[in-house]
Short mmCIF file of C-alpha atoms and ligand atoms in Angstrom, two decimals:
data_model
loop_
_atom_site.label_atom_id
_atom_site.label_comp_id
_atom_site.label_asym_id
_atom_site.label_seq_id
_atom_site.Cartn_x
_atom_site.Cartn_y
_atom_site.Cartn_z
CA MET A 1 -29.73 -35.92 10.72
CA ASP A 2 -27.28 -38.49 9.33
CA LYS A 3 -23.63 -37.84 10.09
CA ILE A 4 -21.23 -37.11 7.30
CA ARG A 5 -19.27 -40.23 6.33
CA MET A 6 -15.51 -40.33 5.87
CA ASN A 7 -13.93 -42.63 3.29
CA THR A 8 -10.37 -42.42 4.61
CA PRO A 9 -9.19 -41.68 8.17
CA LEU A 10 -7.30 -38.62 9.16
CA VAL A 11 -4.02 -39.05 11.02
CA GLU A 12 -4.77 -37.47 14.41
CA MET A 13 -1.75 -36.29 16.49
CA ASP A 14 -2.79 -35.39 19.98
CA GLY A 15 -0.66 -33.04 22.00
CA ASP A 16 -0.06 -31.28 25.34
CA GLU A 17 -1.39 -28.97 28.02
CA MET A 18 -4.17 -26.47 27.28
CA THR A 19 -4.29 -27.32 23.63
CA ARG A 20 -4.87 -30.97 24.52
CA ILE A 21 -7.92 -29.90 26.56
CA LEU A 22 -9.20 -27.74 23.67
CA TRP A 23 -8.56 -30.62 21.25
CA GLN A 24 -11.02 -32.97 23.00
CA TRP A 25 -13.67 -30.21 23.42
CA ILE A 26 -13.37 -29.25 19.72
CA LYS A 27 -14.04 -32.90 18.74
CA ASP A 28 -16.90 -33.36 21.20
CA ILE A 29 -18.68 -30.06 20.75
CA LEU A 30 -18.09 -29.16 17.08
CA ILE A 31 -17.11 -32.20 15.05
CA ILE A 32 -18.54 -35.47 16.33
CA PRO A 33 -22.17 -34.23 16.31
CA TYR A 34 -21.87 -33.81 12.52
CA VAL A 35 -19.13 -36.10 11.24
CA ASP A 36 -18.71 -39.86 11.66
CA LEU A 37 -15.10 -38.96 12.52
CA GLN A 38 -12.56 -41.59 11.42
CA THR A 39 -9.01 -41.07 12.64
CA GLU A 40 -5.90 -43.09 13.19
CA TYR A 41 -4.91 -41.76 16.59
CA TYR A 42 -1.31 -41.04 17.74
CA ASP A 43 -0.78 -39.60 21.21
CA LEU A 44 2.10 -37.19 20.88
CA GLY A 45 1.59 -35.90 24.40
CA LEU A 46 4.97 -35.73 26.12
CA ALA A 47 4.25 -38.58 28.55
CA HIS A 48 3.51 -40.95 25.70
CA ARG A 49 6.54 -39.78 23.73
CA GLU A 50 8.61 -40.68 26.73
CA GLU A 51 6.92 -44.11 27.08
CA THR A 52 7.57 -44.93 23.45
CA LYS A 53 11.04 -43.35 23.36
CA ASP A 54 9.61 -40.97 20.74
CA GLN A 55 8.74 -43.82 18.38
CA VAL A 56 5.13 -42.52 18.36
CA THR A 57 6.30 -39.35 16.55
CA ILE A 58 7.99 -41.36 13.83
CA ASP A 59 4.98 -43.70 13.54
CA SER A 60 2.70 -40.71 13.18
CA ALA A 61 4.80 -39.21 10.40
CA GLU A 62 4.85 -42.62 8.66
CA ALA A 63 1.06 -42.80 8.87
CA THR A 64 0.86 -39.29 7.39
CA LYS A 65 2.83 -40.48 4.37
CA LYS A 66 0.45 -43.40 4.03
CA TYR A 67 -2.84 -41.50 4.29
CA GLY A 68 -1.78 -38.08 3.02
CA VAL A 69 -3.49 -35.82 5.57
CA ALA A 70 -2.81 -35.25 9.31
CA VAL A 71 -4.00 -32.85 11.96
CA LYS A 72 -1.68 -32.04 14.86
CA CYS A 73 -2.22 -30.52 18.29
CA ALA A 74 0.49 -28.31 19.71
CA THR A 75 3.14 -30.27 21.63
CA ILE A 76 5.77 -29.44 24.25
CA THR A 77 9.34 -29.25 23.02
CA PRO A 78 11.16 -30.28 26.17
CA ASN A 79 13.73 -27.96 27.82
CA ALA A 80 15.58 -28.37 31.14
CA THR A 81 12.55 -27.54 33.30
CA ARG A 82 10.40 -30.23 31.56
CA MET A 83 12.85 -33.00 32.51
CA PRO A 84 11.77 -33.32 36.13
CA GLU A 85 8.16 -32.25 35.36
CA TYR A 86 7.60 -35.26 33.03
CA ASN A 87 10.38 -37.43 34.51
CA LEU A 88 12.09 -37.62 31.07
CA SER A 89 14.87 -39.99 30.20
CA GLN A 90 15.99 -37.68 27.35
CA MET A 91 15.30 -34.17 26.15
CA TRP A 92 13.20 -35.38 23.18
CA LYS A 93 13.51 -33.40 19.96
CA SER A 94 10.67 -31.12 18.76
CA PRO A 95 7.99 -33.32 17.11
CA ASN A 96 7.49 -30.59 14.57
CA GLY A 97 11.17 -30.82 13.59
CA THR A 98 11.04 -34.62 13.33
CA ILE A 99 7.84 -34.62 11.24
CA ARG A 100 9.11 -31.78 9.00
CA ALA A 101 12.34 -33.63 8.35
CA MET A 102 10.53 -36.89 7.54
CA LEU A 103 8.01 -35.21 5.15
CA ASP A 104 10.67 -32.82 3.70
CA GLY A 105 7.93 -30.20 3.96
CA THR A 106 7.44 -26.48 3.68
CA VAL A 107 5.38 -24.65 6.26
CA PHE A 108 2.67 -22.21 5.06
CA ARG A 109 1.24 -19.75 7.56
CA THR A 110 -1.82 -17.63 6.88
CA PRO A 111 -3.63 -15.15 9.17
CA ILE A 112 -7.34 -15.58 9.76
CA LEU A 113 -9.00 -12.24 9.24
CA VAL A 114 -12.15 -11.11 11.22
CA LYS A 115 -14.05 -7.88 11.47
CA GLY A 116 -13.05 -5.86 14.54
CA ILE A 117 -9.42 -6.90 14.48
CA THR A 118 -7.58 -4.46 12.23
CA PRO A 119 -4.07 -5.29 11.15
CA TYR A 120 -1.37 -2.84 12.11
CA ILE A 121 -1.12 -2.21 8.38
CA PRO A 122 -4.77 -1.38 7.68
CA THR A 123 -4.40 -1.77 3.86
CA TRP A 124 -3.74 -5.49 4.38
CA THR A 125 -7.36 -6.45 3.74
CA LYS A 126 -6.51 -9.92 2.48
CA PRO A 127 -4.19 -12.50 4.15
CA ILE A 128 -0.50 -12.85 3.28
CA THR A 129 0.76 -16.41 3.48
CA ILE A 130 4.42 -16.92 4.31
CA ALA A 131 6.08 -20.07 2.95
CA ARG A 132 9.39 -20.66 4.73
CA HIS A 133 12.06 -22.94 3.42
CA ALA A 134 12.87 -25.22 6.35
CA TYR A 135 16.30 -26.54 5.44
CA GLY A 136 19.88 -25.24 5.61
CA ASP A 137 21.50 -21.82 5.35
CA VAL A 138 22.35 -20.31 8.71
CA TYR A 139 20.32 -23.00 10.56
CA LYS A 140 22.87 -25.65 9.50
CA ASN A 141 25.94 -23.49 9.61
CA THR A 142 29.53 -24.05 10.66
CA GLU A 143 31.22 -21.10 12.23
CA MET A 144 34.43 -20.11 13.98
CA ARG A 145 36.27 -17.17 15.54
CA VAL A 146 39.82 -16.64 14.28
CA GLN A 147 42.45 -14.72 16.06
CA GLY A 148 45.70 -12.89 15.29
CA GLY A 149 45.41 -12.87 11.48
CA GLY A 150 45.62 -15.68 8.92
CA LYS A 151 44.10 -16.94 5.67
CA ALA A 152 40.56 -18.40 5.44
CA GLU A 153 39.71 -20.49 2.36
CA LEU A 154 36.65 -22.31 1.10
CA VAL A 155 37.79 -25.88 0.22
CA TYR A 156 35.63 -28.37 -1.63
CA THR A 157 36.87 -31.96 -2.16
CA ASP A 158 34.85 -33.78 -4.79
CA ALA A 159 34.10 -37.54 -4.97
CA HIS A 160 37.42 -38.18 -6.79
CA GLY A 161 39.47 -36.22 -4.27
CA ASN A 162 39.96 -33.13 -6.42
CA GLU A 163 40.08 -29.89 -4.41
CA THR A 164 38.65 -26.56 -5.43
CA ARG A 165 39.79 -23.63 -3.26
CA GLN A 166 38.64 -20.05 -2.97
CA LEU A 167 40.00 -17.37 -0.76
CA ILE A 168 37.44 -16.10 1.76
CA HIS A 169 39.58 -13.53 3.46
CA GLU A 170 43.15 -12.70 4.37
CA PHE A 171 42.78 -11.71 8.03
CA LYS A 172 45.09 -9.08 9.48
CA GLY A 173 43.60 -9.41 12.91
CA ASP A 174 40.78 -11.13 14.81
CA GLY A 175 37.54 -12.03 13.04
CA ILE A 176 34.75 -14.52 12.39
CA ILE A 177 33.96 -16.97 9.59
CA GLN A 178 30.80 -18.90 8.70
CA GLY A 179 30.14 -21.77 6.28
CA LEU A 180 26.63 -22.31 4.84
CA HIS A 181 25.15 -24.84 2.48
CA ASN A 182 21.90 -25.89 0.80
CA LEU A 183 20.91 -28.70 -1.51
CA ASP A 184 19.42 -28.52 -5.04
CA SER A 185 17.02 -31.33 -4.00
CA SER A 186 15.75 -29.38 -0.97
CA ILE A 187 15.40 -26.13 -2.92
CA SER A 188 13.49 -28.04 -5.65
CA GLY A 189 11.19 -29.61 -3.12
CA PHE A 190 10.56 -26.14 -1.58
CA ALA A 191 9.80 -24.66 -4.99
CA ARG A 192 7.38 -27.46 -5.94
CA ALA A 193 5.60 -27.21 -2.58
CA CYS A 194 5.16 -23.46 -3.21
CA PHE A 195 3.94 -23.83 -6.75
CA ASN A 196 1.48 -26.54 -5.74
CA TYR A 197 0.17 -24.57 -2.82
CA ALA A 198 -0.33 -21.49 -5.03
CA LEU A 199 -2.37 -23.60 -7.46
CA ASP A 200 -4.33 -25.09 -4.54
CA ARG A 201 -5.19 -21.68 -3.17
CA LYS A 202 -5.45 -19.91 -6.57
CA GLN A 203 -3.14 -17.11 -5.32
CA ASP A 204 -0.07 -15.43 -6.85
CA LEU A 205 3.29 -16.64 -5.68
CA TRP A 206 6.13 -14.26 -4.87
CA PHE A 207 9.73 -15.41 -4.23
CA SER A 208 12.49 -13.20 -3.03
CA SER A 209 16.25 -13.54 -2.29
CA LYS A 210 19.36 -11.44 -2.60
CA ASP A 211 20.82 -12.75 -5.86
CA THR A 212 22.43 -9.50 -6.86
CA ILE A 213 24.82 -9.83 -3.94
CA SER A 214 24.92 -13.63 -3.62
CA LYS A 215 25.58 -14.39 -7.28
CA GLN A 216 26.06 -18.15 -6.81
CA TYR A 217 24.21 -19.08 -3.67
CA ASP A 218 20.97 -17.02 -3.81
CA HIS A 219 21.13 -17.10 -7.55
CA ARG A 220 20.84 -20.89 -7.48
CA PHE A 221 17.52 -20.54 -5.59
CA LYS A 222 16.25 -18.06 -8.19
CA ASP A 223 17.32 -20.37 -11.07
CA ILE A 224 15.82 -23.48 -9.61
CA PHE A 225 12.47 -21.75 -9.04
CA GLN A 226 12.47 -20.33 -12.57
CA GLU A 227 13.49 -23.67 -14.23
CA ILE A 228 10.81 -25.63 -12.35
CA TYR A 229 8.22 -22.96 -13.08
CA ASP A 230 8.92 -22.92 -16.80
CA ALA A 231 9.06 -26.66 -17.19
CA GLU A 232 6.19 -27.76 -14.92
CA TYR A 233 3.92 -24.98 -13.78
CA LYS A 234 3.80 -22.07 -16.34
CA GLU A 235 0.79 -23.48 -18.20
CA LYS A 236 -1.06 -24.49 -15.01
CA PHE A 237 -0.55 -21.06 -13.53
CA GLU A 238 -1.80 -19.34 -16.68
CA ALA A 239 -4.83 -21.61 -16.79
CA ALA A 240 -5.56 -20.78 -13.15
CA GLY A 241 -5.14 -17.06 -13.80
CA ILE A 242 -2.36 -16.63 -11.26
CA SER A 243 1.25 -15.51 -11.66
CA TYR A 244 4.78 -16.29 -10.35
CA PHE A 245 6.88 -13.25 -9.51
CA TYR A 246 10.53 -13.10 -8.47
CA THR A 247 12.04 -10.00 -6.87
CA LEU A 248 14.85 -8.95 -4.58
CA ILE A 249 14.09 -9.37 -0.85
CA ASP A 250 14.37 -5.63 -0.15
CA ASP A 251 12.04 -4.84 -3.01
CA ALA A 252 9.67 -7.54 -1.81
CA VAL A 253 9.50 -6.07 1.69
CA ALA A 254 8.64 -2.61 0.32
CA ARG A 255 5.99 -4.14 -2.04
CA VAL A 256 4.46 -6.29 0.72
CA ILE A 257 3.94 -3.22 2.90
CA ARG A 258 2.20 -1.31 0.07
CA SER A 259 0.10 -4.32 -1.01
CA ASN A 260 -3.45 -5.34 0.00
CA GLY A 261 -2.35 -8.96 0.73
CA GLY A 262 -3.95 -11.98 -0.94
CA PHE A 263 -0.75 -13.73 -2.14
CA ILE A 264 1.87 -16.30 -1.02
CA TRP A 265 5.34 -15.07 -0.25
CA ALA A 266 8.02 -17.76 -0.47
CA CYS A 267 11.05 -16.98 1.70
CA LYS A 268 14.46 -18.49 2.30
CA ASN A 269 14.89 -19.99 5.74
CA TYR A 270 16.18 -16.91 7.56
CA ASP A 271 13.94 -14.42 5.68
CA GLY A 272 10.97 -16.63 6.51
CA ASP A 273 11.84 -16.88 10.18
CA VAL A 274 11.98 -13.10 10.48
CA MET A 275 9.16 -12.18 8.08
CA SER A 276 6.65 -14.71 9.50
CA ASP A 277 6.97 -13.11 12.97
CA MET A 278 6.51 -9.66 11.43
CA VAL A 279 3.54 -10.62 9.36
CA SER A 280 1.76 -12.61 12.08
CA THR A 281 2.26 -9.77 14.64
CA ALA A 282 1.02 -7.21 12.15
CA TYR A 283 -2.17 -9.20 11.60
CA GLY A 284 -2.84 -9.36 15.32
CA SER A 285 -2.36 -12.76 16.97
CA LEU A 286 -0.64 -16.14 16.67
CA ALA A 287 -3.92 -17.69 17.85
CA MET A 288 -5.45 -16.35 14.57
CA MET A 289 -2.98 -18.04 12.23
CA THR A 290 -3.34 -21.25 10.26
CA SER A 291 -0.27 -23.38 9.71
CA VAL A 292 0.14 -26.29 7.30
CA LEU A 293 3.16 -28.39 6.39
CA VAL A 294 3.08 -29.44 2.73
CA SER A 295 5.48 -31.98 1.22
CA PRO A 296 6.64 -31.80 -2.37
CA SER A 297 4.63 -34.98 -3.06
CA GLY A 298 1.45 -33.37 -1.76
CA ILE A 299 1.12 -34.65 1.82
CA TYR A 300 -0.52 -32.18 4.23
CA GLU A 301 -0.15 -31.81 7.99
CA PHE A 302 -2.36 -29.12 9.58
CA GLU A 303 -1.63 -27.52 12.96
CA ALA A 304 -1.95 -24.32 14.98
CA ALA A 305 0.92 -21.85 14.87
CA HIS A 306 0.97 -21.24 18.63
CA GLY A 307 2.24 -23.45 21.43
CA THR A 308 0.51 -25.37 24.19
CA VAL A 309 -0.51 -22.29 26.15
CA GLN A 310 1.13 -23.57 29.39
CA ARG A 311 0.13 -20.62 31.61
CA HIS A 312 -3.56 -21.20 30.89
CA TYR A 313 -3.18 -24.93 31.45
CA TYR A 314 -1.80 -24.40 34.99
CA LYS A 315 -4.83 -22.19 35.73
CA HIS A 316 -7.12 -24.93 34.33
CA LEU A 317 -5.44 -27.54 36.55
CA LYS A 318 -6.12 -25.32 39.57
CA GLY A 319 -9.83 -25.31 38.59
CA GLU A 320 -9.78 -21.73 37.42
CA GLU A 321 -11.64 -20.64 34.30
CA THR A 322 -9.56 -20.01 31.23
CA SER A 323 -10.24 -17.97 28.16
CA THR A 324 -8.01 -19.63 25.59
CA ASN A 325 -8.41 -19.01 21.88
CA SER A 326 -9.19 -22.23 19.99
CA VAL A 327 -9.56 -20.71 16.51
CA ALA A 328 -6.14 -21.86 15.16
CA THR A 329 -6.83 -25.40 16.37
CA ILE A 330 -10.36 -25.45 14.91
CA PHE A 331 -8.94 -24.26 11.61
CA ALA A 332 -6.34 -27.05 11.79
CA TRP A 333 -9.23 -29.52 11.94
CA SER A 334 -11.31 -27.80 9.29
CA GLY A 335 -8.27 -27.57 6.98
CA ALA A 336 -7.54 -31.29 7.41
CA LEU A 337 -11.18 -32.34 6.94
CA ARG A 338 -11.49 -30.18 3.81
CA LYS A 339 -8.28 -31.59 2.35
CA ARG A 340 -9.46 -35.15 3.14
CA GLY A 341 -12.78 -34.30 1.43
CA GLU A 342 -11.04 -32.93 -1.65
CA LEU A 343 -8.78 -36.04 -1.99
CA ASP A 344 -11.79 -38.36 -1.48
CA ASP A 345 -14.29 -36.43 -3.60
CA ASN A 346 -16.39 -36.01 -0.49
CA ALA A 347 -18.23 -32.73 -1.11
CA GLU A 348 -20.22 -32.98 2.09
CA LEU A 349 -17.09 -33.12 4.19
CA CYS A 350 -15.65 -30.09 2.37
CA LYS A 351 -18.83 -28.15 2.93
CA TYR A 352 -18.85 -29.01 6.62
CA ALA A 353 -15.27 -27.66 6.94
CA ASP A 354 -16.34 -24.41 5.21
CA VAL A 355 -19.33 -24.05 7.52
CA LEU A 356 -17.32 -24.69 10.65
CA GLU A 357 -14.93 -21.94 9.69
CA ARG A 358 -17.86 -19.57 8.87
CA ALA A 359 -19.51 -20.35 12.23
CA THR A 360 -16.19 -19.64 14.05
CA ILE A 361 -15.67 -16.27 12.35
CA ARG A 362 -19.33 -15.31 12.78
CA THR A 363 -19.08 -15.95 16.56
CA ILE A 364 -16.19 -13.49 16.91
CA GLU A 365 -17.86 -10.96 14.61
CA ASP A 366 -21.01 -11.28 16.76
CA GLY A 367 -18.82 -10.02 19.60
CA ILE A 368 -18.26 -13.31 21.44
CA MET A 369 -14.48 -13.88 21.91
CA THR A 370 -11.70 -15.10 24.16
CA GLY A 371 -9.61 -12.73 26.27
CA ASP A 372 -6.74 -12.34 23.79
CA LEU A 373 -9.06 -11.01 21.10
CA TYR A 374 -11.22 -8.99 23.57
CA LEU A 375 -8.11 -6.92 24.28
CA ILE A 376 -7.60 -5.95 20.61
CA SER A 377 -11.09 -6.08 19.08
CA THR A 378 -12.60 -2.66 18.06
CA LEU A 379 -16.18 -4.08 18.16
CA GLU A 380 -18.46 -2.03 20.43
CA HIS A 381 -20.61 -4.84 21.92
CA LYS A 382 -17.91 -7.33 22.71
CA GLN A 383 -18.01 -10.01 25.39
CA LYS A 384 -15.14 -12.02 26.82
CA VAL A 385 -16.08 -15.70 27.37
CA SER A 386 -14.41 -18.82 28.74
CA SER A 387 -12.66 -21.34 26.53
CA LYS A 388 -15.63 -23.69 26.66
CA ALA A 389 -18.35 -21.03 26.30
CA PHE A 390 -16.63 -19.81 23.12
CA LEU A 391 -16.88 -23.35 21.61
CA GLU A 392 -20.50 -23.61 22.72
CA ALA A 393 -21.24 -20.24 21.02
CA ILE A 394 -19.69 -21.56 17.79
CA ALA A 395 -21.73 -24.78 18.14
CA GLU A 396 -25.00 -22.71 18.24
CA ARG A 397 -24.07 -20.90 15.02
CA LEU A 398 -22.85 -24.12 13.42
CA SER A 399 -26.12 -25.82 14.17
CA ALA A 400 -28.06 -22.93 12.52
CA LEU A 401 -25.84 -22.93 9.48
CA MET A 402 -25.98 -26.76 9.07
CA GLN A 403 -29.79 -26.71 8.85
P1 NAP B 1 2.54 -20.39 23.63
O1 NAP B 1 1.97 -21.70 24.09
O2 NAP B 1 2.26 -20.04 22.20
O3 NAP B 1 1.97 -19.25 24.59
C1 NAP B 1 2.63 -18.07 24.84
C2 NAP B 1 1.61 -16.99 25.32
O4 NAP B 1 0.91 -16.49 24.15
C3 NAP B 1 0.51 -17.56 26.21
O5 NAP B 1 0.94 -17.56 27.51
C4 NAP B 1 -0.62 -16.62 25.93
O6 NAP B 1 -0.41 -15.37 26.56
C5 NAP B 1 -0.49 -16.40 24.43
N1 NAP B 1 -1.18 -17.41 23.65
C6 NAP B 1 -0.66 -18.32 22.78
N2 NAP B 1 -1.65 -19.03 22.24
C7 NAP B 1 -2.81 -18.60 22.72
C8 NAP B 1 -4.14 -18.94 22.58
N3 NAP B 1 -4.51 -19.94 21.71
N4 NAP B 1 -5.13 -18.31 23.28
C9 NAP B 1 -4.79 -17.28 24.04
N5 NAP B 1 -3.48 -16.87 24.27
C10 NAP B 1 -2.53 -17.55 23.60
O7 NAP B 1 4.12 -20.40 23.82
P2 NAP B 1 5.01 -20.82 25.08
O8 NAP B 1 4.32 -20.54 26.38
O9 NAP B 1 6.28 -20.19 24.81
O10 NAP B 1 5.19 -22.41 24.92
C11 NAP B 1 4.49 -23.36 25.61
C12 NAP B 1 4.90 -24.71 25.05
O11 NAP B 1 4.48 -24.83 23.71
C13 NAP B 1 6.37 -24.97 25.10
O12 NAP B 1 6.58 -26.23 25.79
C14 NAP B 1 6.78 -24.99 23.64
O13 NAP B 1 7.69 -25.98 23.44
C15 NAP B 1 5.50 -25.37 22.95
N6 NAP B 1 5.41 -24.97 21.54
C16 NAP B 1 4.85 -25.81 20.65
C17 NAP B 1 4.56 -25.45 19.37
C18 NAP B 1 3.93 -26.45 18.43
O14 NAP B 1 3.75 -27.57 18.83
N7 NAP B 1 3.61 -26.03 17.25
C19 NAP B 1 4.88 -24.15 18.96
C20 NAP B 1 5.42 -23.22 19.89
C21 NAP B 1 5.67 -23.62 21.19
P3 NAP B 1 -0.96 -14.95 27.96
O15 NAP B 1 -0.31 -15.89 28.97
O16 NAP B 1 -0.53 -13.54 28.16
O17 NAP B 1 -2.47 -15.08 27.97
MG1 MG B 2 11.19 -17.14 14.64
#
């Protein structure tokens, strides 16, 4: 059989620890036998980030801007204990943070549903995608404690030196103050990324905030979304048969619980932080989540939602067998290959990506799974297999489906 050709390379960002091991196996066992894989390779493993003084992370983000599609392995975000372990000269920043800032992207996370793993909310029969705004609010705050009473004011000095003042509070005793901000440009980018993604996935988009209480701040989010929707997306949404829906965050939470899923929920930064953990936990496992960073200009970076699975890696280094779930990393590859195929009009590549996902899900639904899923699956004839045996079981099904 001829291998599937690729017209444009993917940007490949290799990573760390157990996921780096899985990365190589996924390529060798599932992809290279079928695809004449073309990638521009960047090693984001911590040792190489140290060697290049983190330039490799910046280079990989630049390459993503150039080619439009990247696939990223999980990477270590160094903390104090990593400093001696990797002999680091600096506590390098999170690559995800660097890449997100350079692409000005929004992260979309979607659960992968399989038979035998029932969400804690059993009526959620379709996935709920959370889109989290990744700039500003409480994550870029300024805050202080004040003591003994006094006056707190909000002061804005414009470009001409004119001041606008508003009283925050007249303190009679001790208290706390916090200053938040966001940017029209960042909110607009977030809105466009969400509208584009909804069109791409042909799913309804919900957006929620607390504009009844925050009549300027949250209301600005609501207005920007509505203005962009009316001007640029309304017709496209109608043509695609999908809708845009705004509601208050508390109403959204209630509706989400009562829903069957199957939509995209755009959240402000803090709401997205909290709700993505709730939604992913309710669906079962971080190892069964896809995650993609989408820029307002339509650049895509696919990754797994979980980390480098350090505990399993140390077992692997000791020569012990691991049972690490590779599904999210496989779906990062299939997502990237499918997007590359769509952009290049390469139907064969898109079809391969679909079949790879089907083979992966079929393996788990046939009862062959890694330890994390074995613990929660309700299938009767289930079998826990090693990291590599799981990939080989997928390869068998992939081979049958590719015939
Ligand atoms: P983690 O790698 O997500 O793993 C935490 C635990 O969750 C694991 O010990 C394992 O539980 C379970 N788990 C996660 N993914 C799994 C999988 N694919 N298969 C089976 N079990 C899985 O989080 P962490 O241990 O807190 O972080 C390790 C490193 O990852 C850190 O250096 C962190 O900076 C980095 N990180 C990177 C990213 C990213 O690049 N996107 C995201 C988060 C964290 P058991 O041990 O109970 O089996
Ligand atoms: Mg969180």
